[in-house]
């Protein structure tokens, strides 16, 4: 008896990139099917699994067309080859009447437009599901080190800030927006996306919006709150 667990995940935008890259390993499956079909057409023997692994994975990573495979876990790539091999094995067994159940058709190419994308890991793939929580500071530090997922998170966040600025500017007729508080700590990471979004989605009024970082940085909110309290207390004292 085999034990199987089923998980449903709801990844954030940045977290979707790694699975998407891994799902792109379908090209290995397609290349394996293509290699077998080409061998069949010329009457040659089907290439062995080791040969396919060397040509379609190891050597393919060094080519421009398949260089993205270097970013995918090797276990996922090998599982794609095994899936193609299993599909052909089931197909031939079905033709010979050795396989029970519905007839299996010949393996066909996987389409990137098919929403049923999948990846498989083996037990020795050294992966695990952890309860580790991420903080905004941790994501910012990862982005500063060049982590692609963390950079994608800040790109999406910057676009969201820009759209919030556009809505506020439309309601209050603003031409300048000063960003302070905790958001300003990631200014270097957010500013490119903010500027790009404002350039691509200009305000309805047509007046350019100037976005700058508060000179007081992350202290801006505390200073503003203190100023408001001082004003309110001053008003009470005068009464």
Coordinates of C-alpha atoms in Angstrom, one line a residue:
X1 CA 0.0 0.0 0.0
X2 CA 1.3 3.4 -0.9
X3 CA 0.6 6.5 1.1
X4 CA -0.3 9.7 -0.8
X5 CA -1.0 13.2 0.4
X6 CA -3.0 15.9 -1.5
X7 CA -2.3 19.6 -1.0
X8 CA -4.0 22.6 -2.4
X9 CA -1.8 25.6 -2.6
X10 CA -2.6 29.3 -3.2
X11 CA 0.7 30.9 -4.2
X12 CA 1.3 34.7 -4.4
X13 CA 2.3 36.2 -7.6
X14 CA 6.0 35.9 -7.0
X15 CA 5.6 32.3 -5.7
X16 CA 3.9 31.3 -9.0
X17 CA 7.1 31.7 -11.0
X18 CA 9.1 28.7 -9.8
X19 CA 6.2 26.2 -10.4
X20 CA 5.6 27.8 -13.8
X21 CA 9.2 27.3 -14.8
X22 CA 9.1 23.7 -13.6
X23 CA 5.9 23.1 -15.6
X24 CA 7.9 24.3 -18.6
X25 CA 9.7 20.9 -18.4
X26 CA 6.9 19.7 -20.7
X27 CA 9.4 20.6 -23.5
X28 CA 11.5 17.6 -22.4
X29 CA 8.4 15.3 -22.7
X30 CA 7.7 16.8 -26.1
X31 CA 11.4 16.4 -27.2
X32 CA 11.3 12.7 -26.1
X33 CA 8.1 12.1 -28.1
X34 CA 9.6 13.9 -31.1
X35 CA 12.8 11.8 -30.9
X36 CA 10.8 8.6 -30.9
X37 CA 8.6 9.6 -33.8
X38 CA 11.7 10.6 -35.9
X39 CA 13.2 7.2 -35.1
X40 CA 10.0 5.4 -36.1
X41 CA 9.7 7.3 -39.4
X42 CA 13.2 6.2 -40.5
X43 CA 12.9 2.7 -39.1
X44 CA 15.6 3.1 -36.5
X45 CA 15.6 1.7 -33.0
X46 CA 14.0 3.8 -30.3
X47 CA 16.7 5.8 -28.4
X48 CA 17.5 4.4 -25.0
X49 CA 16.5 6.3 -21.8
X50 CA 20.1 7.1 -21.0
X51 CA 20.7 8.6 -24.5
X52 CA 17.5 10.7 -24.2
X53 CA 18.6 12.0 -20.8
X54 CA 22.0 13.0 -22.1
X55 CA 20.7 14.7 -25.3
X56 CA 17.4 16.2 -24.0
X57 CA 18.5 17.3 -20.6
X58 CA 22.3 17.5 -20.0
X59 CA 23.3 18.7 -23.5
X60 CA 20.1 20.7 -24.0
X61 CA 20.8 22.9 -21.0
X62 CA 23.9 24.2 -22.9
X63 CA 21.9 25.4 -25.9
X64 CA 20.2 28.8 -26.2
X65 CA 16.8 27.3 -27.0
X66 CA 16.8 25.1 -23.9
X67 CA 19.0 27.1 -21.5
X68 CA 16.0 27.8 -19.2
X69 CA 16.0 24.1 -18.3
X70 CA 19.0 24.9 -16.1
X71 CA 16.7 26.7 -13.8
X72 CA 14.4 23.7 -13.3
X73 CA 15.0 20.9 -10.7
X74 CA 16.8 18.0 -12.4
X75 CA 14.3 15.6 -10.7
X76 CA 11.4 17.2 -12.6
X77 CA 13.2 16.9 -15.9
X78 CA 14.0 13.3 -15.4
X79 CA 10.4 12.6 -14.4
X80 CA 9.3 14.2 -17.7
X81 CA 11.4 11.6 -19.5
X82 CA 10.0 8.8 -17.4
X83 CA 6.5 10.0 -18.2
X84 CA 7.2 9.8 -21.9
X85 CA 8.7 6.3 -21.5
X86 CA 5.7 5.2 -19.5
X87 CA 3.3 6.6 -22.0
X88 CA 4.9 4.6 -24.8
X89 CA 5.1 1.5 -22.7
X90 CA 1.3 1.7 -22.0
X91 CA 0.6 2.4 -25.6
X92 CA 2.4 -0.7 -26.8
X93 CA 1.0 -2.9 -24.1
X94 CA -2.5 -1.7 -25.1
X95 CA -1.8 -2.6 -28.7
X96 CA -0.8 -6.1 -27.7
X97 CA -3.8 -6.5 -25.5
X98 CA -1.6 -6.8 -22.4
X99 CA -3.0 -3.8 -20.7
X100 CA -6.4 -3.9 -19.0
X101 CA -8.9 -1.1 -19.3
X102 CA -9.5 1.5 -22.0
X103 CA -7.2 1.5 -25.0
X104 CA -4.2 3.9 -24.7
X105 CA -3.5 6.1 -27.7
X106 CA -0.1 7.1 -29.0
X107 CA 1.6 9.7 -26.9
X108 CA 1.1 13.3 -28.2
X109 CA 2.8 16.6 -27.6
X110 CA 1.8 18.6 -24.5
X111 CA 0.5 22.1 -25.2
X112 CA 1.5 25.1 -23.1
X113 CA -2.2 26.3 -23.5
X114 CA -3.4 23.2 -21.6
X115 CA -4.4 24.3 -18.0
X116 CA -3.7 20.8 -16.7
X117 CA 0.0 21.4 -16.1
X118 CA 1.8 19.1 -13.6
X119 CA 5.2 18.3 -12.2
X120 CA 6.4 15.3 -10.2
X121 CA 9.0 14.9 -7.5
X122 CA 10.4 11.7 -6.2
X123 CA 10.9 10.8 -2.5
X124 CA 14.6 11.5 -2.8
X125 CA 14.2 15.0 -4.3
X126 CA 15.0 16.6 -1.0
X127 CA 12.0 18.9 -0.9
X128 CA 9.6 19.6 1.9
X129 CA 6.6 21.7 2.9
X130 CA 7.5 24.0 5.8
X131 CA 5.7 26.4 7.9
X132 CA 8.3 29.1 7.5
X133 CA 6.8 32.6 7.4
X134 CA 8.3 35.4 5.4
X135 CA 8.5 39.0 6.5
X136 CA 8.6 42.1 4.4
X137 CA 12.2 42.7 5.4
X138 CA 13.1 39.1 4.4
X139 CA 11.6 39.5 1.0
X140 CA 13.3 42.9 0.5
X141 CA 16.6 41.4 1.5
X142 CA 16.1 38.5 -1.0
X143 CA 15.2 41.0 -3.7
X144 CA 18.4 43.0 -2.9
X145 CA 20.3 39.8 -3.5
X146 CA 18.7 39.3 -6.9
X147 CA 16.1 36.7 -6.0
X148 CA 13.7 36.6 -9.0
X149 CA 10.6 35.7 -7.0
X150 CA 11.3 38.5 -4.5
X151 CA 11.9 41.0 -7.3
X152 CA 8.6 39.9 -8.9
X153 CA 6.8 40.6 -5.6
X154 CA 8.2 44.1 -5.4
X155 CA 7.4 44.7 -9.1
X156 CA 3.7 43.8 -8.4
X157 CA 3.7 45.8 -5.2
X158 CA 5.1 48.9 -7.0
X159 CA 2.4 48.6 -9.7
X160 CA -0.3 48.4 -6.9
X161 CA 1.1 51.5 -5.2
X162 CA 1.1 53.4 -8.5
X163 CA -2.5 52.5 -9.2
X164 CA -3.5 53.6 -5.7
X165 CA -1.7 56.9 -6.4
X166 CA -3.6 57.3 -9.7
X167 CA -7.0 56.8 -7.9
X168 CA -6.1 59.2 -5.1
X169 CA -4.8 61.8 -7.5
X170 CA -8.0 61.6 -9.5
X171 CA -10.2 62.1 -6.5
X172 CA -8.1 64.9 -4.9
X173 CA -6.5 66.5 -7.9
X174 CA -2.9 65.9 -6.7
X175 CA 0.2 66.4 -8.8
X176 CA 2.8 65.3 -6.2
X177 CA 2.8 62.3 -4.0
X178 CA 5.3 61.8 -1.1
X179 CA 5.9 58.3 0.1
X180 CA 7.1 57.7 3.6
X181 CA 6.7 55.2 6.4
X182 CA 7.6 51.6 6.1
X183 CA 7.0 51.5 2.3
X184 CA 9.8 54.0 1.8
X185 CA 12.3 51.5 3.2
X186 CA 11.9 49.5 -0.1
X187 CA 11.9 52.6 -2.2
X188 CA 14.8 51.5 -4.4
X189 CA 12.9 48.3 -5.2
X190 CA 9.5 49.8 -5.7
X191 CA 10.3 53.0 -7.5
X192 CA 11.1 51.5 -10.9
X193 CA 7.8 49.7 -11.0
X194 CA 5.9 52.7 -9.8
X195 CA 7.4 54.9 -12.5
X196 CA 6.8 52.4 -15.2
X197 CA 3.2 51.9 -14.2
X198 CA 2.5 55.7 -14.1
X199 CA 4.1 56.1 -17.5
X200 CA 2.0 53.2 -19.0
X201 CA -1.2 54.3 -17.3
X202 CA -1.2 58.2 -17.2
X203 CA -3.8 59.9 -15.0
X204 CA -7.2 60.8 -16.5
X205 CA -6.5 64.5 -16.0
X206 CA -3.4 64.3 -18.1
X207 CA -1.3 66.1 -15.5
X208 CA 1.9 64.2 -14.7
X209 CA 2.2 63.0 -11.1
X210 CA 5.5 63.5 -9.3
X211 CA 6.3 60.7 -6.8
X212 CA 9.1 61.2 -4.3
X213 CA 10.4 59.6 -1.2
X214 CA 9.9 61.5 2.0
X215 CA 13.1 63.0 3.4
X216 CA 12.2 61.7 6.8
X217 CA 11.9 58.2 5.3
X218 CA 10.3 55.6 7.6
X219 CA 9.8 58.2 10.3
X220 CA 7.4 60.2 8.2
X221 CA 4.3 58.5 9.6
X222 CA 5.4 59.0 13.3
X223 CA 6.3 62.6 12.6
X224 CA 3.0 63.3 10.9
X225 CA 1.1 61.6 13.8
X226 CA 3.0 63.6 16.3
X227 CA 2.3 66.8 14.4
X228 CA -1.4 66.0 14.3
X229 CA -1.5 65.3 18.0
X230 CA 0.3 68.6 18.7
X231 CA -2.2 70.5 16.6
X232 CA -5.2 68.8 18.3
X233 CA -3.9 69.4 21.8
X234 CA -3.1 73.0 20.9
X235 CA -6.7 73.5 19.7
X236 CA -8.0 72.0 23.0
X237 CA -5.7 74.3 25.1
X238 CA -6.8 77.4 23.3
X239 CA -10.5 76.6 24.1

